[in-house]
């Protein structure tokens, strides 16, 4: 088939957004985080030991737009922004759907995912504040990789606590993080009091995200020039990721499309928020997107929106973090080890949760076997092997496209391709060999 | 440091070249390939059993330009072409060099390397000729991956014979190739007469590129609708790769730069030819680039230009292919197993060899340990982890930039970043751990 010329909508570096969009300005009053000790609303200074001033300010900000510092904007070039919006002509043809399917390509980053967008901003603000080291935790490794890479751009050091189970299972992530010059410890580690305590009590533990967060925060809290950095869930992260949606809106204007569906995967919520919030903001303010449905796609294995409860809960497993008002499966819930490591979270961004609670967002969940089937189809039609997380958004986009086919409706669908799968091929291997377990069996 | 706006020079899809450039038009008469049986110049029909007509025509063509079929040009979009030309400001700053360093980014392809450029063209011509299956061999796996991916674009099947040693050592490549829907066999295989013979005689062999070529050709020769596809060395491959250099020339014009040095790695020669040939052509014809030095960079482990001899030799180890006039270390030479698998070849493209023989090209070689050190520096300054092959070009570019620093010369350097290293991280791991062997010790 001849490939139409508008298959890819590119923007040029000058089109990188000049300001981030903040949904907190338009979504109504959010319930504040609570101090885990007092259970009173957390004060900005509660965060002083672990975050720098500007990050704390952004976390609580209700300004609609926040200017992107020139240094951050220029550095987005290193993440290969702007990212293309591509039309999935070959996938459409395969599905025989009258629907138009577009995908926003975060796989183009040298990091292979969208995580760098906020890592960059956080590294910048911390460097500006005189912080010399950032600590963080990483599960599957994408976030640790992103922070390790961007830290170099602002001459800052990064220490990553990687959940020991993943550290052993995914040695390539350690290699990448080290190649970028960051320090990485399997968590629990002997580097922290908390880690040593756990190691003493449970010498054989494979660790958890909760333990890793605690270690990263302990190191940050103990040193004035060290801060902690988080890759999802919090409001400032959603803010920084809004470049995804702001670019997409420019591209949709070029394509002369107002989408009927905008779909993204949701673990902590940062890819979903990044793609959809700028459009949801327009919808709330009556400036467009009135007929657009925003769909968050979860794994069956961690269905916080579809099966969780909207309540105050801890961000971590250990109960050290402030309590956040969010959809949650309970902070004690440990998601089974699906391949989409970035979606294995018990809770959901408070902003995404609020948007879901006010019915601005709907949600679906899928078993990982169906999502890898969708990934394989994407590889064979569009030539891109999606990350296991992205396969969730893709699967929903395919389903919606097939629903459009049944109803013979020429709807427009945009989904977020949050990253490529070249560093997470084991799931594909299992799928191809017929040994990929269904989420229900994990 | 503030990042200048011209850090990345993008082109738009309309700027994808409309015709390929063929150095055979300008380099003077080439010595023809010889039939391995008769040792007489091979006739076009000698290639009939394994190649389709248009590929054979292009292999012998001396037209300066060959139109790129619209379907191929449109499909280059799926390889994310045009590829950016990026200025390595942060690397320059680190080196404290007055030289400008640019790099042409073939890492942006979803395949992670430049190999798709010719795979696409070959798949197209074969599909047009009614061929339903392409066979090929792959060593490190990049070529097999490329052909597997692009075959889907033209509804053609691909069968890959992967050297058994690599097949076992690099299971991820098999996963990718299967994900793209191609068939892959560890070579020697039971699929061919030749494979069965080898397996009987040497059941424990880990295979070789020579054996894999023989198997792929045997399958192609036996079926009328099956053809063979090669990823480097031959003239038509160099032709298809010229999109790299043709794009780069447009980008250099935008940057208002005529480079003093253009540098690329050279194994079979396709990345080097792709980047440099269009410029070398201009130089020969007195239309520019008169002061540009073109540098081919080899591994110490397979130094065909720097240590080889210019003579007729077989393209494969077994002596089945036509004899090619090229720089070679002898077809019996088996390069040690360095990480840059794409540079492990005993010979060199006849066109690159001819250009080297007439002093249009110079050559350097490096030990793999120095090249990984360069790769690490690239990761930490520019944010990209280069493929082991690309690290060779990078290392030479760094050396040239340091020479410029010594002489305080504001020269311009362009090097080819042939791909990213995310699928070849083991070399980085060894380098970081201090266990990477020097080429001399392999």
PDB file of N, CA, C and O in Angstrom, chain A residues 202-259:
ATOM      1  N   UNK A 202      16.140  -9.777  57.444  1.00  0.00           N
ATOM      2  CA  UNK A 202      15.756 -10.636  56.308  1.00  0.00           C
ATOM      3  C   UNK A 202      16.905 -10.699  55.306  1.00  0.00           C
ATOM      4  O   UNK A 202      16.825 -10.108  54.234  1.00  0.00           O
ATOM      5  N   UNK A 203      17.968 -11.393  55.658  1.00  0.00           N
ATOM      6  CA  UNK A 203      19.160 -11.370  54.780  1.00  0.00           C
ATOM      7  C   UNK A 203      18.869 -11.864  53.364  1.00  0.00           C
ATOM      8  O   UNK A 203      19.564 -11.492  52.432  1.00  0.00           O
ATOM      9  N   UNK A 204      17.826 -12.653  53.175  1.00  0.00           N
ATOM     10  CA  UNK A 204      17.551 -13.232  51.853  1.00  0.00           C
ATOM     11  C   UNK A 204      16.539 -12.423  51.031  1.00  0.00           C
ATOM     12  O   UNK A 204      16.173 -12.822  49.944  1.00  0.00           O
ATOM     13  N   UNK A 205      16.052 -11.295  51.559  1.00  0.00           N
ATOM     14  CA  UNK A 205      14.984 -10.575  50.872  1.00  0.00           C
ATOM     15  C   UNK A 205      15.408 -10.087  49.485  1.00  0.00           C
ATOM     16  O   UNK A 205      16.573  -9.741  49.273  1.00  0.00           O
ATOM     17  N   UNK A 206      14.444 -10.071  48.572  1.00  0.00           N
ATOM     18  CA  UNK A 206      14.750  -9.531  47.235  1.00  0.00           C
ATOM     19  C   UNK A 206      14.368  -8.053  47.168  1.00  0.00           C
ATOM     20  O   UNK A 206      14.406  -7.442  46.107  1.00  0.00           O
ATOM     21  N   UNK A 207      14.009  -7.473  48.315  1.00  0.00           N
ATOM     22  CA  UNK A 207      13.720  -6.037  48.372  1.00  0.00           C
ATOM     23  C   UNK A 207      12.337  -5.687  47.877  1.00  0.00           C
ATOM     24  O   UNK A 207      11.569  -6.552  47.461  1.00  0.00           O
ATOM     25  N   UNK A 208      12.030  -4.389  47.936  1.00  0.00           N
ATOM     26  CA  UNK A 208      10.749  -3.884  47.430  1.00  0.00           C
ATOM     27  C   UNK A 208      10.922  -2.408  47.123  1.00  0.00           C
ATOM     28  O   UNK A 208      11.876  -1.768  47.580  1.00  0.00           O
ATOM     29  N   UNK A 209       9.972  -1.871  46.345  1.00  0.00           N
ATOM     30  CA  UNK A 209      10.040  -0.451  46.016  1.00  0.00           C
ATOM     31  C   UNK A 209       9.958   0.373  47.303  1.00  0.00           C
ATOM     32  O   UNK A 209      10.625   1.395  47.455  1.00  0.00           O
ATOM     33  N   UNK A 210       9.144  -0.088  48.240  1.00  0.00           N
ATOM     34  CA  UNK A 210       8.999   0.620  49.509  1.00  0.00           C
ATOM     35  C   UNK A 210      10.323   0.734  50.256  1.00  0.00           C
ATOM     36  O   UNK A 210      10.677   1.805  50.768  1.00  0.00           O
ATOM     37  N   UNK A 211      11.049  -0.350  50.323  1.00  0.00           N
ATOM     38  CA  UNK A 211      12.346  -0.334  51.009  1.00  0.00           C
ATOM     39  C   UNK A 211      13.310   0.594  50.276  1.00  0.00           C
ATOM     40  O   UNK A 211      14.021   1.402  50.888  1.00  0.00           O
ATOM     41  N   UNK A 212      13.300   0.503  48.947  1.00  0.00           N
ATOM     42  CA  UNK A 212      14.224   1.331  48.154  1.00  0.00           C
ATOM     43  C   UNK A 212      13.923   2.818  48.330  1.00  0.00           C
ATOM     44  O   UNK A 212      14.839   3.640  48.450  1.00  0.00           O
ATOM     45  N   UNK A 213      12.625   3.178  48.360  1.00  0.00           N
ATOM     46  CA  UNK A 213      12.238   4.570  48.599  1.00  0.00           C
ATOM     47  C   UNK A 213      12.771   5.018  49.959  1.00  0.00           C
ATOM     48  O   UNK A 213      13.355   6.098  50.096  1.00  0.00           O
ATOM     49  N   UNK A 214      12.591   4.168  50.969  1.00  0.00           N
ATOM     50  CA  UNK A 214      13.039   4.520  52.312  1.00  0.00           C
ATOM     51  C   UNK A 214      14.551   4.762  52.324  1.00  0.00           C
ATOM     52  O   UNK A 214      15.032   5.709  52.949  1.00  0.00           O
ATOM     53  N   UNK A 215      15.310   3.925  51.654  1.00  0.00           N
ATOM     54  CA  UNK A 215      16.764   4.101  51.630  1.00  0.00           C
ATOM     55  C   UNK A 215      17.145   5.409  50.923  1.00  0.00           C
ATOM     56  O   UNK A 215      17.990   6.157  51.396  1.00  0.00           O
ATOM     57  N   UNK A 216      16.514   5.652  49.760  1.00  0.00           N
ATOM     58  CA  UNK A 216      16.826   6.873  49.003  1.00  0.00           C
ATOM     59  C   UNK A 216      16.486   8.120  49.822  1.00  0.00           C
ATOM     60  O   UNK A 216      17.264   9.092  49.847  1.00  0.00           O
ATOM     61  N   UNK A 217      15.358   8.093  50.516  1.00  0.00           N
ATOM     62  CA  UNK A 217      14.957   9.238  51.332  1.00  0.00           C
ATOM     63  C   UNK A 217      15.888   9.410  52.533  1.00  0.00           C
ATOM     64  O   UNK A 217      16.222  10.541  52.904  1.00  0.00           O
ATOM     65  N   UNK A 218      16.300   8.322  53.128  1.00  0.00           N
ATOM     66  CA  UNK A 218      17.209   8.410  54.286  1.00  0.00           C
ATOM     67  C   UNK A 218      18.507   9.105  53.888  1.00  0.00           C
ATOM     68  O   UNK A 218      18.969  10.011  54.583  1.00  0.00           O
ATOM     69  N   UNK A 219      19.069   8.711  52.773  1.00  0.00           N
ATOM     70  CA  UNK A 219      20.320   9.326  52.315  1.00  0.00           C
ATOM     71  C   UNK A 219      20.100  10.816  52.031  1.00  0.00           C
ATOM     72  O   UNK A 219      20.923  11.667  52.401  1.00  0.00           O
ATOM     73  N   UNK A 220      18.968  11.140  51.412  1.00  0.00           N
ATOM     74  CA  UNK A 220      18.674  12.541  51.079  1.00  0.00           C
ATOM     75  C   UNK A 220      18.473  13.373  52.342  1.00  0.00           C
ATOM     76  O   UNK A 220      18.956  14.508  52.443  1.00  0.00           O
ATOM     77  N   UNK A 221      17.762  12.803  53.307  1.00  0.00           N
ATOM     78  CA  UNK A 221      17.443  13.551  54.521  1.00  0.00           C
ATOM     79  C   UNK A 221      18.691  13.844  55.350  1.00  0.00           C
ATOM     80  O   UNK A 221      18.773  14.857  56.047  1.00  0.00           O
ATOM     81  N   UNK A 222      19.677  12.972  55.271  1.00  0.00           N
ATOM     82  CA  UNK A 222      20.859  13.100  56.122  1.00  0.00           C
ATOM     83  C   UNK A 222      21.886  14.100  55.624  1.00  0.00           C
ATOM     84  O   UNK A 222      22.802  14.464  56.352  1.00  0.00           O
ATOM     85  N   UNK A 223      21.802  14.490  54.352  1.00  0.00           N
ATOM     86  CA  UNK A 223      22.818  15.382  53.794  1.00  0.00           C
ATOM     87  C   UNK A 223      22.134  16.599  53.192  1.00  0.00           C
ATOM     88  O   UNK A 223      21.228  16.465  52.353  1.00  0.00           O
ATOM     89  N   UNK A 224      22.561  17.749  53.607  1.00  0.00           N
ATOM     90  CA  UNK A 224      21.935  18.994  53.186  1.00  0.00           C
ATOM     91  C   UNK A 224      21.992  19.182  51.669  1.00  0.00           C
ATOM     92  O   UNK A 224      21.106  19.773  51.074  1.00  0.00           O
ATOM     93  N   UNK A 225      23.078  18.714  51.067  1.00  0.00           N
ATOM     94  CA  UNK A 225      23.251  18.917  49.628  1.00  0.00           C
ATOM     95  C   UNK A 225      22.794  17.722  48.796  1.00  0.00           C
ATOM     96  O   UNK A 225      23.149  17.593  47.631  1.00  0.00           O
ATOM     97  N   UNK A 226      22.048  16.844  49.433  1.00  0.00           N
ATOM     98  CA  UNK A 226      21.511  15.694  48.716  1.00  0.00           C
ATOM     99  C   UNK A 226      19.992  15.763  48.767  1.00  0.00           C
ATOM    100  O   UNK A 226      19.425  16.022  49.818  1.00  0.00           O
ATOM    101  N   UNK A 227      19.349  15.586  47.640  1.00  0.00           N
ATOM    102  CA  UNK A 227      17.888  15.559  47.618  1.00  0.00           C
ATOM    103  C   UNK A 227      17.399  14.274  46.979  1.00  0.00           C
ATOM    104  O   UNK A 227      18.164  13.533  46.351  1.00  0.00           O
ATOM    105  N   UNK A 228      16.120  14.056  47.164  1.00  0.00           N
ATOM    106  CA  UNK A 228      15.472  12.857  46.659  1.00  0.00           C
ATOM    107  C   UNK A 228      14.672  13.229  45.408  1.00  0.00           C
ATOM    108  O   UNK A 228      14.200  14.355  45.276  1.00  0.00           O
ATOM    109  N   UNK A 229      14.538  12.293  44.505  1.00  0.00           N
ATOM    110  CA  UNK A 229      13.818  12.564  43.264  1.00  0.00           C
ATOM    111  C   UNK A 229      12.875  11.409  42.973  1.00  0.00           C
ATOM    112  O   UNK A 229      13.275  10.243  43.078  1.00  0.00           O
ATOM    113  N   UNK A 230      11.641  11.741  42.630  1.00  0.00           N
ATOM    114  CA  UNK A 230      10.634  10.701  42.379  1.00  0.00           C
ATOM    115  C   UNK A 230      10.158  10.803  40.929  1.00  0.00           C
ATOM    116  O   UNK A 230       9.996  11.898  40.401  1.00  0.00           O
ATOM    117  N   UNK A 231       9.926   9.655  40.300  1.00  0.00           N
ATOM    118  CA  UNK A 231       9.635   9.638  38.865  1.00  0.00           C
ATOM    119  C   UNK A 231       8.185   9.591  38.475  1.00  0.00           C
ATOM    120  O   UNK A 231       7.868   9.590  37.281  1.00  0.00           O
ATOM    121  N   UNK A 232       7.277   9.534  39.440  1.00  0.00           N
ATOM    122  CA  UNK A 232       5.860   9.484  39.085  1.00  0.00           C
ATOM    123  C   UNK A 232       5.020   9.997  40.253  1.00  0.00           C
ATOM    124  O   UNK A 232       5.551  10.608  41.187  1.00  0.00           O
ATOM    125  N   UNK A 233       3.737   9.800  40.198  1.00  0.00           N
ATOM    126  CA  UNK A 233       2.741  10.019  41.269  1.00  0.00           C
ATOM    127  C   UNK A 233       2.540  11.490  41.653  1.00  0.00           C
ATOM    128  O   UNK A 233       1.416  11.981  41.676  1.00  0.00           O
ATOM    129  N   UNK A 234       3.626  12.202  41.966  1.00  0.00           N
ATOM    130  CA  UNK A 234       3.472  13.549  42.534  1.00  0.00           C
ATOM    131  C   UNK A 234       3.107  14.589  41.467  1.00  0.00           C
ATOM    132  O   UNK A 234       3.368  14.418  40.277  1.00  0.00           O
ATOM    133  N   UNK A 235       2.520  15.694  41.969  1.00  0.00           N
ATOM    134  CA  UNK A 235       1.995  16.728  41.060  1.00  0.00           C
ATOM    135  C   UNK A 235       3.074  17.353  40.172  1.00  0.00           C
ATOM    136  O   UNK A 235       2.818  17.655  39.011  1.00  0.00           O
ATOM    137  N   UNK A 236       4.275  17.577  40.746  1.00  0.00           N
ATOM    138  CA  UNK A 236       5.303  18.242  39.930  1.00  0.00           C
ATOM    139  C   UNK A 236       5.769  17.341  38.783  1.00  0.00           C
ATOM    140  O   UNK A 236       6.186  17.818  37.741  1.00  0.00           O
ATOM    141  N   UNK A 237       5.676  16.044  38.999  1.00  0.00           N
ATOM    142  CA  UNK A 237       6.045  15.099  37.932  1.00  0.00           C
ATOM    143  C   UNK A 237       5.029  15.193  36.786  1.00  0.00           C
ATOM    144  O   UNK A 237       5.396  15.252  35.605  1.00  0.00           O
ATOM    145  N   UNK A 238       3.760  15.243  37.156  1.00  0.00           N
ATOM    146  CA  UNK A 238       2.690  15.364  36.138  1.00  0.00           C
ATOM    147  C   UNK A 238       2.870  16.670  35.353  1.00  0.00           C
ATOM    148  O   UNK A 238       2.683  16.710  34.143  1.00  0.00           O
ATOM    149  N   UNK A 239       3.221  17.714  36.095  1.00  0.00           N
ATOM    150  CA  UNK A 239       3.458  19.020  35.464  1.00  0.00           C
ATOM    151  C   UNK A 239       4.525  18.912  34.372  1.00  0.00           C
ATOM    152  O   UNK A 239       4.316  19.317  33.222  1.00  0.00           O
ATOM    153  N   UNK A 240       5.680  18.339  34.752  1.00  0.00           N
ATOM    154  CA  UNK A 240       6.797  18.269  33.789  1.00  0.00           C
ATOM    155  C   UNK A 240       6.479  17.398  32.583  1.00  0.00           C
ATOM    156  O   UNK A 240       6.991  17.610  31.495  1.00  0.00           O
ATOM    157  N   UNK A 241       5.649  16.383  32.814  1.00  0.00           N
ATOM    158  CA  UNK A 241       5.324  15.488  31.703  1.00  0.00           C
ATOM    159  C   UNK A 241       4.325  16.116  30.728  1.00  0.00           C
ATOM    160  O   UNK A 241       4.098  15.576  29.639  1.00  0.00           O
ATOM    161  N   UNK A 242       3.763  17.268  31.092  1.00  0.00           N
ATOM    162  CA  UNK A 242       2.749  17.868  30.211  1.00  0.00           C
ATOM    163  C   UNK A 242       3.309  18.272  28.846  1.00  0.00           C
ATOM    164  O   UNK A 242       2.538  18.526  27.919  1.00  0.00           O
ATOM    165  N   UNK A 243       4.631  18.292  28.702  1.00  0.00           N
ATOM    166  CA  UNK A 243       5.195  18.562  27.358  1.00  0.00           C
ATOM    167  C   UNK A 243       4.664  17.560  26.334  1.00  0.00           C
ATOM    168  O   UNK A 243       4.499  17.897  25.159  1.00  0.00           O
ATOM    169  N   UNK A 244       4.394  16.346  26.791  1.00  0.00           N
ATOM    170  CA  UNK A 244       3.907  15.313  25.861  1.00  0.00           C
ATOM    171  C   UNK A 244       2.580  15.758  25.233  1.00  0.00           C
ATOM    172  O   UNK A 244       2.412  15.778  24.011  1.00  0.00           O
ATOM    173  N   UNK A 245       1.648  16.123  26.091  1.00  0.00           N
ATOM    174  CA  UNK A 245       0.322  16.502  25.601  1.00  0.00           C
ATOM    175  C   UNK A 245       0.318  17.842  24.880  1.00  0.00           C
ATOM    176  O   UNK A 245      -0.414  18.036  23.899  1.00  0.00           O
ATOM    177  N   UNK A 246       1.138  18.768  25.363  1.00  0.00           N
ATOM    178  CA  UNK A 246       1.195  20.094  24.727  1.00  0.00           C
ATOM    179  C   UNK A 246       1.734  19.973  23.305  1.00  0.00           C
ATOM    180  O   UNK A 246       1.228  20.607  22.377  1.00  0.00           O
ATOM    181  N   UNK A 247       2.749  19.141  23.126  1.00  0.00           N
ATOM    182  CA  UNK A 247       3.231  18.881  21.765  1.00  0.00           C
ATOM    183  C   UNK A 247       2.150  18.212  20.930  1.00  0.00           C
ATOM    184  O   UNK A 247       1.921  18.578  19.768  1.00  0.00           O
ATOM    185  N   UNK A 248       1.500  17.219  21.528  1.00  0.00           N
ATOM    186  CA  UNK A 248       0.479  16.460  20.788  1.00  0.00           C
ATOM    187  C   UNK A 248      -0.645  17.379  20.308  1.00  0.00           C
ATOM    188  O   UNK A 248      -1.144  17.229  19.185  1.00  0.00           O
ATOM    189  N   UNK A 249      -1.021  18.341  21.149  1.00  0.00           N
ATOM    190  CA  UNK A 249      -2.082  19.272  20.742  1.00  0.00           C
ATOM    191  C   UNK A 249      -1.670  20.084  19.519  1.00  0.00           C
ATOM    192  O   UNK A 249      -2.470  20.305  18.606  1.00  0.00           O
ATOM    193  N   UNK A 250      -0.412  20.508  19.485  1.00  0.00           N
ATOM    194  CA  UNK A 250       0.082  21.217  18.288  1.00  0.00           C
ATOM    195  C   UNK A 250      -0.004  20.311  17.067  1.00  0.00           C
ATOM    196  O   UNK A 250      -0.378  20.737  15.965  1.00  0.00           O
ATOM    197  N   UNK A 251       0.355  19.040  17.274  1.00  0.00           N
ATOM    198  CA  UNK A 251       0.387  18.111  16.142  1.00  0.00           C
ATOM    199  C   UNK A 251      -1.018  17.769  15.650  1.00  0.00           C
ATOM    200  O   UNK A 251      -1.254  17.641  14.452  1.00  0.00           O
ATOM    201  N   UNK A 252      -1.947  17.657  16.602  1.00  0.00           N
ATOM    202  CA  UNK A 252      -3.330  17.374  16.212  1.00  0.00           C
ATOM    203  C   UNK A 252      -3.925  18.551  15.442  1.00  0.00           C
ATOM    204  O   UNK A 252      -4.733  18.362  14.523  1.00  0.00           O
ATOM    205  N   UNK A 253      -3.499  19.746  15.800  1.00  0.00           N
ATOM    206  CA  UNK A 253      -3.956  20.924  15.071  1.00  0.00           C
ATOM    207  C   UNK A 253      -3.463  20.870  13.629  1.00  0.00           C
ATOM    208  O   UNK A 253      -4.211  21.146  12.693  1.00  0.00           O
ATOM    209  N   UNK A 254      -2.203  20.485  13.469  1.00  0.00           N
ATOM    210  CA  UNK A 254      -1.645  20.341  12.115  1.00  0.00           C
ATOM    211  C   UNK A 254      -2.426  19.270  11.343  1.00  0.00           C
ATOM    212  O   UNK A 254      -2.752  19.436  10.172  1.00  0.00           O
ATOM    213  N   UNK A 255      -2.725  18.174  12.030  1.00  0.00           N
ATOM    214  CA  UNK A 255      -3.463  17.079  11.376  1.00  0.00           C
ATOM    215  C   UNK A 255      -4.951  17.402  11.235  1.00  0.00           C
ATOM    216  O   UNK A 255      -5.702  16.645  10.619  1.00  0.00           O
ATOM    217  N   UNK A 256      -5.362  18.526  11.829  1.00  0.00           N
ATOM    218  CA  UNK A 256      -6.774  18.931  11.825  1.00  0.00           C
ATOM    219  C   UNK A 256      -7.676  17.848  12.397  1.00  0.00           C
ATOM    220  O   UNK A 256      -8.696  17.468  11.817  1.00  0.00           O
ATOM    221  N   UNK A 257      -7.246  17.343  13.543  1.00  0.00           N
ATOM    222  CA  UNK A 257      -7.988  16.271  14.202  1.00  0.00           C
ATOM    223  C   UNK A 257      -8.298  16.670  15.641  1.00  0.00           C
ATOM    224  O   UNK A 257      -7.413  17.146  16.352  1.00  0.00           O
ATOM    225  N   UNK A 258      -9.544  16.523  16.052  1.00  0.00           N
ATOM    226  CA  UNK A 258      -9.853  16.564  17.477  1.00  0.00           C
ATOM    227  C   UNK A 258     -10.202  15.137  17.859  1.00  0.00           C
ATOM    228  O   UNK A 258     -11.191  14.585  17.372  1.00  0.00           O
ATOM    229  N   UNK A 259      -9.372  14.522  18.669  1.00  0.00           N
ATOM    230  CA  UNK A 259      -9.527  13.081  18.882  1.00  0.00           C
ATOM    231  C   UNK A 259     -10.795  12.738  19.655  1.00  0.00           C
ATOM    232  O   UNK A 259     -11.244  13.492  20.507  1.00  0.00           O
TER     233      UNK A 259
END
